[in-house]
mmCIF file of C-alpha atoms in Angstrom:
data_model
loop_
_atom_site.group_PDB
_atom_site.id
_atom_site.type_symbol
_atom_site.label_atom_id
_atom_site.label_comp_id
_atom_site.label_asym_id
_atom_site.label_seq_id
_atom_site.Cartn_x
_atom_site.Cartn_y
_atom_site.Cartn_z
ATOM 1 C CA MET H 1 -12.130 79.075 98.267
ATOM 2 C CA PHE H 2 -14.575 81.425 98.762
ATOM 3 C CA ALA H 3 -14.346 84.677 96.268
ATOM 4 C CA VAL H 4 -15.937 87.450 94.968
ATOM 5 C CA VAL H 5 -17.825 86.613 91.435
ATOM 6 C CA VAL H 6 -20.153 88.293 88.859
ATOM 7 C CA ASN H 7 -22.524 85.903 88.049
ATOM 8 C CA ALA H 8 -24.671 88.098 86.001
ATOM 9 C CA PHE H 9 -23.508 91.278 83.983
ATOM 10 C CA GLY H 10 -24.850 94.047 85.792
ATOM 11 C CA ALA H 11 -25.806 93.125 88.626
ATOM 12 C CA ALA H 12 -23.900 93.162 91.550
ATOM 13 C CA PRO H 13 -20.934 90.499 92.642
ATOM 14 C CA VAL H 14 -21.517 87.748 95.247
ATOM 15 C CA TRP H 15 -19.904 86.207 97.869
ATOM 16 C CA GLN H 16 -19.532 83.018 97.128
ATOM 17 C CA GLN H 17 -17.228 79.141 96.858
ATOM 18 C CA PHE H 18 -15.648 79.284 93.728
ATOM 19 C CA ALA H 19 -12.481 76.629 92.155
ATOM 20 C CA GLU H 20 -9.140 77.459 93.341
ATOM 21 C CA PRO H 21 -6.924 79.096 90.936
ATOM 22 C CA GLU H 22 -4.556 76.679 88.640
ATOM 23 C CA PRO H 23 -1.559 78.055 88.397
ATOM 24 C CA LEU H 24 -0.158 78.649 84.478
ATOM 25 C CA SER H 25 4.066 78.156 84.610
ATOM 26 C CA GLY H 26 5.425 79.835 86.670
ATOM 27 C CA GLU H 27 2.620 81.563 88.096
ATOM 28 C CA VAL H 28 2.532 81.316 91.898
ATOM 29 C CA VAL H 29 -0.493 81.171 94.332
ATOM 30 C CA VAL H 30 -1.156 84.337 96.937
ATOM 31 C CA ASP H 31 -2.856 84.536 99.299
ATOM 32 C CA VAL H 32 -4.630 88.018 98.561
ATOM 33 C CA VAL H 33 -5.023 90.542 101.222
ATOM 34 C CA ALA H 34 -6.905 93.566 99.487
ATOM 35 C CA ALA H 35 -8.195 94.221 96.807
ATOM 36 C CA GLY H 36 -9.018 97.918 94.938
ATOM 37 C CA VAL H 37 -12.468 98.079 93.641
ATOM 38 C CA HIS H 38 -11.339 100.248 90.765
ATOM 39 C CA PRO H 39 -12.932 101.202 87.457
ATOM 40 C CA ARG H 40 -11.417 99.442 85.087
ATOM 41 C CA VAL H 41 -12.720 96.228 87.778
ATOM 42 C CA ARG H 42 -16.318 97.327 87.494
ATOM 43 C CA SER H 43 -16.149 97.926 84.085
ATOM 44 C CA GLN H 44 -15.493 94.034 83.816
ATOM 45 C CA ALA H 45 -17.874 93.375 85.905
ATOM 46 C CA ALA H 46 -20.737 94.292 84.063
ATOM 47 C CA GLY H 47 -18.352 93.252 80.854
ATOM 48 C CA SER H 48 -18.456 95.871 79.438
ATOM 49 C CA HIS H 49 -14.839 96.374 79.187
ATOM 50 C CA TYR H 50 -13.381 96.521 75.326
ATOM 51 C CA THR H 51 -10.771 93.589 76.864
ATOM 52 C CA SER H 52 -13.978 91.658 77.937
ATOM 53 C CA GLU H 53 -14.355 87.465 77.057
ATOM 54 C CA GLY H 54 -17.704 87.938 78.188
ATOM 55 C CA SER H 55 -17.928 84.593 80.152
ATOM 56 C CA LEU H 56 -19.350 84.159 83.031
ATOM 57 C CA PRO H 57 -18.896 83.475 86.221
ATOM 58 C CA LEU H 58 -15.703 85.772 86.736
ATOM 59 C CA ILE H 59 -13.937 86.793 89.414
ATOM 60 C CA PRO H 60 -13.819 90.319 88.631
ATOM 61 C CA GLY H 61 -9.964 92.278 90.337
ATOM 62 C CA VAL H 62 -6.802 93.487 88.428
ATOM 63 C CA ASP H 63 -5.040 94.051 90.881
ATOM 64 C CA GLY H 64 -4.075 93.520 94.235
ATOM 65 C CA VAL H 65 -1.855 93.598 97.916
ATOM 66 C CA GLY H 66 -0.894 88.911 99.158
ATOM 67 C CA ARG H 67 1.422 87.076 100.574
ATOM 68 C CA PHE H 68 3.093 85.366 98.483
ATOM 69 C CA PRO H 69 4.572 82.094 99.194
ATOM 70 C CA ASP H 70 8.120 83.426 100.314
ATOM 71 C CA GLY H 71 6.358 85.279 102.653
ATOM 72 C CA THR H 72 6.581 88.779 101.468
ATOM 73 C CA MET H 73 3.783 90.945 101.505
ATOM 74 C CA ARG H 74 3.674 92.487 97.660
ATOM 75 C CA TYR H 75 1.432 94.390 94.860
ATOM 76 C CA PHE H 76 1.033 92.716 92.156
ATOM 77 C CA ALA H 77 -1.196 92.744 88.989
ATOM 78 C CA VAL H 78 -2.548 89.388 87.250
ATOM 79 C CA GLY H 79 -4.260 89.702 83.631
ATOM 80 C CA SER H 80 -6.945 87.109 83.166
ATOM 81 C CA ASP H 81 -10.503 89.130 81.939
ATOM 82 C CA THR H 82 -12.000 85.865 84.667
ATOM 83 C CA ARG H 83 -9.850 84.669 87.046
ATOM 84 C CA GLY H 84 -9.300 88.249 88.810
ATOM 85 C CA SER H 85 -7.758 89.063 91.903
ATOM 86 C CA ILE H 86 -10.802 89.283 94.404
ATOM 87 C CA ALA H 87 -10.354 86.111 95.868
ATOM 88 C CA GLN H 88 -8.790 84.383 99.334
ATOM 89 C CA ARG H 89 -6.172 83.398 96.510
ATOM 90 C CA VAL H 90 -4.944 83.918 92.818
ATOM 91 C CA ALA H 91 -2.462 82.646 90.800
ATOM 92 C CA VAL H 92 0.184 85.491 89.973
ATOM 93 C CA ASP H 93 2.667 85.438 87.611
ATOM 94 C CA PRO H 94 5.533 86.854 90.413
ATOM 95 C CA ARG H 95 7.219 89.012 87.196
ATOM 96 C CA ALA H 96 4.302 91.787 87.996
ATOM 97 C CA SER H 97 4.509 92.006 91.185
ATOM 98 C CA VAL H 98 6.663 94.499 93.638
ATOM 99 C CA MET H 99 7.652 94.202 97.046
ATOM 100 C CA LEU H 100 5.917 96.254 99.530
ATOM 101 C CA PRO H 101 8.023 98.966 101.790
ATOM 102 C CA ASP H 102 8.561 98.144 105.505
ATOM 103 C CA GLY H 103 5.292 99.212 106.432
ATOM 104 C CA ALA H 104 2.884 99.768 103.985
ATOM 105 C CA ASP H 105 -0.410 99.888 104.357
ATOM 106 C CA PRO H 106 -1.769 97.050 102.037
ATOM 107 C CA VAL H 107 -5.157 98.836 101.146
ATOM 108 C CA ALA H 108 -3.551 102.277 100.901
ATOM 109 C CA ILE H 109 -1.137 100.363 98.094
ATOM 110 C CA ALA H 110 -3.988 98.407 96.428
ATOM 111 C CA ALA H 111 -6.841 101.845 96.369
ATOM 112 C CA ALA H 112 -4.109 104.088 95.060
ATOM 113 C CA ALA H 113 -1.565 101.999 92.666
ATOM 114 C CA ASN H 114 -3.672 101.620 89.814
ATOM 115 C CA PRO H 115 -5.335 105.063 89.248
ATOM 116 C CA VAL H 116 -2.123 106.894 90.054
ATOM 117 C CA MET H 117 -0.494 104.197 87.597
ATOM 118 C CA SER H 118 -2.846 106.128 84.898
ATOM 119 C CA SER H 119 -1.463 109.125 84.990
ATOM 120 C CA TRP H 120 1.945 107.846 85.225
ATOM 121 C CA VAL H 121 2.707 104.943 82.695
ATOM 122 C CA ALA H 122 0.716 107.819 80.400
ATOM 123 C CA LEU H 123 3.163 110.809 81.100
ATOM 124 C CA ARG H 124 6.211 108.601 81.363
ATOM 125 C CA HIS H 125 4.376 106.724 78.167
ATOM 126 C CA ARG H 126 3.120 107.994 75.776
ATOM 127 C CA ILE H 127 3.753 110.987 74.823
ATOM 128 C CA ALA H 128 7.384 113.281 75.739
ATOM 129 C CA PHE H 129 7.056 114.718 78.889
ATOM 130 C CA PRO H 130 8.387 118.336 78.171
ATOM 131 C CA LEU H 131 10.763 119.817 81.165
ATOM 132 C CA ASP H 132 8.489 122.221 83.092
ATOM 133 C CA ALA H 133 4.859 120.639 81.439
ATOM 134 C CA ARG H 134 1.894 122.634 81.770
ATOM 135 C CA VAL H 135 -0.930 120.488 82.404
ATOM 136 C CA LEU H 136 -4.766 120.033 82.323
ATOM 137 C CA ILE H 137 -6.640 116.987 84.049
ATOM 138 C CA LEU H 138 -10.246 116.844 83.010
ATOM 139 C CA GLY H 139 -11.646 114.547 85.660
ATOM 140 C CA ALA H 140 -9.600 115.542 88.959
ATOM 141 C CA THR H 141 -11.902 115.702 91.415
ATOM 142 C CA GLY H 142 -12.561 111.126 90.432
ATOM 143 C CA ALA H 143 -9.445 108.994 92.189
ATOM 144 C CA ALA H 144 -6.747 108.583 89.072
ATOM 145 C CA GLY H 145 -8.086 112.686 88.253
ATOM 146 C CA SER H 146 -6.837 113.723 92.184
ATOM 147 C CA ALA H 147 -3.616 111.429 91.994
ATOM 148 C CA ALA H 148 -2.618 112.649 88.718
ATOM 149 C CA VAL H 149 -2.706 115.960 90.061
ATOM 150 C CA GLN H 150 0.026 114.720 91.748
ATOM 151 C CA VAL H 151 1.779 112.669 90.053
ATOM 152 C CA ALA H 152 2.229 115.590 86.925
ATOM 153 C CA LYS H 153 3.644 117.679 90.092
ATOM 154 C CA HIS H 154 6.117 114.552 91.016
ATOM 155 C CA LEU H 155 6.872 114.419 87.103
ATOM 156 C CA GLY H 156 7.965 117.979 87.151
ATOM 157 C CA ALA H 157 4.742 120.067 85.183
ATOM 158 C CA ALA H 158 5.571 124.162 86.518
ATOM 159 C CA GLN H 159 1.901 124.547 86.481
ATOM 160 C CA VAL H 160 -0.885 121.694 86.713
ATOM 161 C CA ILE H 161 -4.902 122.451 86.132
ATOM 162 C CA ALA H 162 -7.497 121.240 87.429
ATOM 163 C CA SER H 163 -11.426 120.783 86.259
ATOM 164 C CA GLY H 164 -13.946 118.480 86.936
ATOM 165 C CA ARG H 165 -17.696 118.326 88.070
ATOM 166 C CA ASP H 166 -17.707 118.008 91.531
ATOM 167 C CA THR H 167 -17.082 121.497 92.750
ATOM 168 C CA ALA H 168 -16.277 120.730 96.566
ATOM 169 C CA ARG H 169 -13.530 118.541 95.731
ATOM 170 C CA LEU H 170 -11.963 120.828 93.168
ATOM 171 C CA GLU H 171 -12.174 123.160 96.890
ATOM 172 C CA GLY H 172 -9.776 120.275 97.762
ATOM 173 C CA LEU H 173 -6.713 120.305 95.262
ATOM 174 C CA PRO H 174 -4.513 122.327 95.564
ATOM 175 C CA ALA H 175 -4.266 120.813 98.817
ATOM 176 C CA LEU H 176 -2.409 118.495 96.732
ATOM 177 C CA GLY H 177 -0.814 120.985 94.348
ATOM 178 C CA ALA H 178 -3.394 121.682 91.726
ATOM 179 C CA ASP H 179 -2.274 125.868 90.709
ATOM 180 C CA GLU H 180 -5.923 126.377 89.112
ATOM 181 C CA ILE H 181 -9.347 124.949 88.986
ATOM 182 C CA VAL H 182 -11.791 125.287 87.192
ATOM 183 C CA PRO H 183 -15.744 123.626 86.946
ATOM 184 C CA LEU H 184 -16.037 121.908 83.902
ATOM 185 C CA GLY H 185 -18.721 123.046 82.525
ATOM 186 C CA ASP H 186 -16.956 127.060 82.361
ATOM 187 C CA LEU H 187 -15.301 126.657 79.293
ATOM 188 C CA GLU H 188 -14.457 130.149 78.679
ATOM 189 C CA THR H 189 -12.321 130.400 81.935
ATOM 190 C CA ILE H 190 -10.906 126.925 80.518
ATOM 191 C CA GLY H 191 -10.765 127.854 77.794
ATOM 192 C CA ARG H 192 -8.614 131.735 79.363
ATOM 193 C CA VAL H 193 -6.603 129.356 81.869
ATOM 194 C CA ALA H 194 -5.679 126.387 79.779
ATOM 195 C CA ALA H 195 -4.529 128.194 76.627
ATOM 196 C CA ASP H 196 -1.782 127.377 76.029
ATOM 197 C CA VAL H 197 -0.903 123.464 77.925
ATOM 198 C CA ASP H 198 1.358 121.398 77.043
ATOM 199 C CA VAL H 199 -0.611 118.406 77.334
ATOM 200 C CA VAL H 200 -4.491 117.535 79.016
ATOM 201 C CA LEU H 201 -4.586 114.354 80.557
ATOM 202 C CA ASP H 202 -8.196 114.024 79.822
ATOM 203 C CA TYR H 203 -10.484 111.039 81.939
ATOM 204 C CA VAL H 204 -14.051 112.118 80.792
ATOM 205 C CA TRP H 205 -13.439 112.093 76.770
ATOM 206 C CA GLY H 206 -17.291 112.319 75.561
ATOM 207 C CA ARG H 207 -19.240 116.274 74.955
ATOM 208 C CA PRO H 208 -17.699 117.309 77.159
ATOM 209 C CA GLY H 209 -14.004 116.307 76.888
ATOM 210 C CA ALA H 210 -14.855 117.901 73.032
ATOM 211 C CA ASP H 211 -15.767 120.216 74.383
ATOM 212 C CA VAL H 212 -12.530 121.787 76.161
ATOM 213 C CA MET H 213 -10.965 120.774 73.308
ATOM 214 C CA ARG H 214 -12.593 123.156 71.031
ATOM 215 C CA ALA H 215 -12.173 125.700 73.799
ATOM 216 C CA VAL H 216 -8.291 125.236 74.270
ATOM 217 C CA VAL H 217 -7.682 124.968 70.821
ATOM 218 C CA THR H 218 -9.504 128.046 70.079
ATOM 219 C CA ALA H 219 -7.987 129.848 72.671
ATOM 220 C CA ARG H 220 -4.483 128.562 72.034
ATOM 221 C CA THR H 221 -1.713 132.204 71.656
ATOM 222 C CA MET H 222 0.167 129.847 69.170
ATOM 223 C CA ARG H 223 -1.991 127.534 66.730
ATOM 224 C CA SER H 224 0.535 125.289 65.838
ATOM 225 C CA SER H 225 2.370 124.785 69.063
ATOM 226 C CA ARG H 226 2.263 120.931 70.413
ATOM 227 C CA LEU H 227 -0.715 119.750 72.792
ATOM 228 C CA ASP H 228 -0.454 116.209 73.603
ATOM 229 C CA TRP H 229 -4.822 115.006 74.564
ATOM 230 C CA ILE H 230 -3.909 111.620 76.077
ATOM 231 C CA SER H 231 -7.121 110.283 76.919
ATOM 232 C CA ILE H 232 -7.094 107.414 79.915
ATOM 233 C CA GLY H 233 -10.991 107.356 80.481
ATOM 234 C CA ALA H 234 -14.598 107.810 79.278
ATOM 235 C CA SER H 235 -16.222 109.107 82.314
ATOM 236 C CA ALA H 236 -19.023 110.985 80.433
ATOM 237 C CA GLY H 237 -18.590 108.244 77.296
ATOM 238 C CA GLN H 238 -17.066 106.339 74.447
ATOM 239 C CA ASP H 239 -17.665 108.923 71.466
ATOM 240 C CA ALA H 240 -16.627 112.487 71.082
ATOM 241 C CA ALA H 241 -17.401 114.688 68.242
ATOM 242 C CA ILE H 242 -13.858 116.164 67.211
ATOM 243 C CA PRO H 243 -14.160 118.644 64.804
ATOM 244 C CA SER H 244 -11.256 117.846 62.004
ATOM 245 C CA ALA H 245 -10.569 121.461 61.872
ATOM 246 C CA ALA H 246 -8.867 121.114 65.703
ATOM 247 C CA LEU H 247 -6.246 118.273 64.170
ATOM 248 C CA ARG H 248 -5.942 120.328 61.244
ATOM 249 C CA SER H 249 -5.771 124.305 61.879
ATOM 250 C CA SER H 250 -3.181 123.468 65.515
ATOM 251 C CA GLY H 251 -0.958 121.191 67.224
ATOM 252 C CA LEU H 252 -3.284 119.416 68.800
ATOM 253 C CA THR H 253 -1.890 115.323 69.196
ATOM 254 C CA ILE H 254 -4.608 112.762 70.087
ATOM 255 C CA VAL H 255 -3.427 109.795 71.960
ATOM 256 C CA GLY H 256 -4.400 107.222 74.318
ATOM 257 C CA SER H 257 -3.247 105.642 76.819
ATOM 258 C CA GLY H 258 -4.444 101.767 79.284
ATOM 259 C CA GLN H 259 -4.317 98.577 78.756
ATOM 260 C CA GLY H 260 -3.013 97.695 74.606
ATOM 261 C CA SER H 261 -1.646 100.656 74.665
ATOM 262 C CA VAL H 262 1.179 100.572 76.461
ATOM 263 C CA GLY H 263 2.696 97.566 77.563
ATOM 264 C CA ARG H 264 2.792 94.810 79.901
ATOM 265 C CA SER H 265 6.639 95.548 80.912
ATOM 266 C CA ALA H 266 6.046 98.941 80.571
ATOM 267 C CA PHE H 267 3.584 99.114 83.957
ATOM 268 C CA VAL H 268 5.692 96.510 85.780
ATOM 269 C CA GLU H 269 8.700 98.756 84.965
ATOM 270 C CA GLU H 270 6.950 101.621 87.042
ATOM 271 C CA LEU H 271 5.362 99.760 89.632
ATOM 272 C CA PRO H 272 8.794 100.213 92.622
ATOM 273 C CA GLU H 273 8.583 103.730 92.070
ATOM 274 C CA ILE H 274 4.698 103.971 92.339
ATOM 275 C CA VAL H 275 4.174 101.690 95.071
ATOM 276 C CA GLY H 276 7.593 103.497 97.158
ATOM 277 C CA LEU H 277 5.326 106.909 96.410
ATOM 278 C CA ILE H 278 2.528 105.562 98.003
ATOM 279 C CA ALA H 279 4.242 104.037 100.803
ATOM 280 C CA ASP H 280 5.820 106.986 101.954
ATOM 281 C CA GLY H 281 3.067 109.795 101.118
ATOM 282 C CA THR H 282 4.156 111.407 98.789
ATOM 283 C CA ILE H 283 1.422 110.766 96.596
ATOM 284 C CA VAL H 284 -2.327 110.013 99.040
ATOM 285 C CA SER H 285 -5.751 108.792 97.500
ATOM 286 C CA ALA H 286 -8.356 108.458 99.759
ATOM 287 C CA SER H 287 -10.145 104.915 99.970
ATOM 288 C CA THR H 288 -12.936 102.887 101.740
ATOM 289 C CA ALA H 289 -11.397 99.447 103.181
ATOM 290 C CA VAL H 290 -15.173 96.946 103.161
ATOM 291 C CA PRO H 291 -14.896 93.033 104.208
ATOM 292 C CA ALA H 292 -14.609 91.306 100.765
ATOM 293 C CA THR H 293 -18.136 89.300 102.608
ATOM 294 C CA ASP H 294 -19.684 92.649 102.688
ATOM 295 C CA VAL H 295 -19.542 92.394 98.692
ATOM 296 C CA GLU H 296 -22.967 93.373 97.474
ATOM 297 C CA ALA H 297 -24.146 95.734 100.285
ATOM 298 C CA ALA H 298 -20.882 97.866 99.595
ATOM 299 C CA TRP H 299 -20.411 97.146 95.585
ATOM 300 C CA ASN H 300 -22.706 100.285 94.285
ATOM 301 C CA ALA H 301 -22.962 102.407 98.283
ATOM 302 C CA VAL H 302 -19.166 103.210 97.776
ATOM 303 C CA SER H 303 -19.088 104.292 94.442
ATOM 304 C CA GLU H 304 -21.180 107.024 94.555
ATOM 305 C CA GLN H 305 -18.757 108.160 96.922
ATOM 306 C CA GLY H 306 -16.390 109.159 93.630
ATOM 307 C CA ALA H 307 -12.938 109.899 94.930
ATOM 308 C CA SER H 308 -13.026 107.155 97.500
ATOM 309 C CA ARG H 309 -12.023 103.907 96.123
ATOM 310 C CA LEU H 310 -13.758 101.016 97.355
ATOM 311 C CA VAL H 311 -10.886 98.324 98.800
ATOM 312 C CA LEU H 312 -11.792 95.156 99.776
ATOM 313 C CA THR H 313 -10.071 93.306 102.191
ATOM 314 C CA LEU H 314 -9.532 89.096 102.375
#
């Protein structure tokens, strides 16, 4: 078979022949139709993700849409770091899959399921999401961040404040449900409008995330009121200088959400509703579909589009 293959960390993957998958007990071989190139996939291909085994060559990809042996079209997730989803065929545990509704667009599902999952699972499984919560989203101009705006509203947030570095994309977020938009660097405004939020979904981390944390904690009306800060991504850096005073002088609680902090069963539990909401257009995410044969040219070019998720079709 052919697959997208990483032969060297840091280099774009190539379309080449690769050995057929050998399913483990309970797995089936699936014909892949579409697979998203998410930040998690890019870090897998770079060897920089915290789950990386450091083994080469590898097939990247953590999820996709494919045709199962029974003829059904399903969204699926894979667990291997080296035998990923961006191949003509992949071995999949059917328990980590969900059937697509009739008429669902495989590309739309492949593009959106992973970014939607990031905020959905964070709010459903990492904290007790308050009724009518006020939510601040950092990094809201990326694919996962713009999905988070929609997810927070769908799950009952009373107010969603979206903040990001791309001011042009920020302008489009009210149409997706954002009540306030603030450039990420405008700490004074963020402190003012987000002073009393209940939850922060942080896709940025690094120094910008720490700066916003100081601004929000300092501005809070009641310092002791609970503030759940959920680290989901780290687009601005893996390390953030968090002052201990921010933790000792306020109700700030910091948790992470991602592979490892949330069990596989939790992700699988949420799949049917997530896929249904994407399929019926309740949650939308921009995508750019490119044949997997053109992966070398598309790998870096499409990543620069940010909010549009690259989907490789097979």
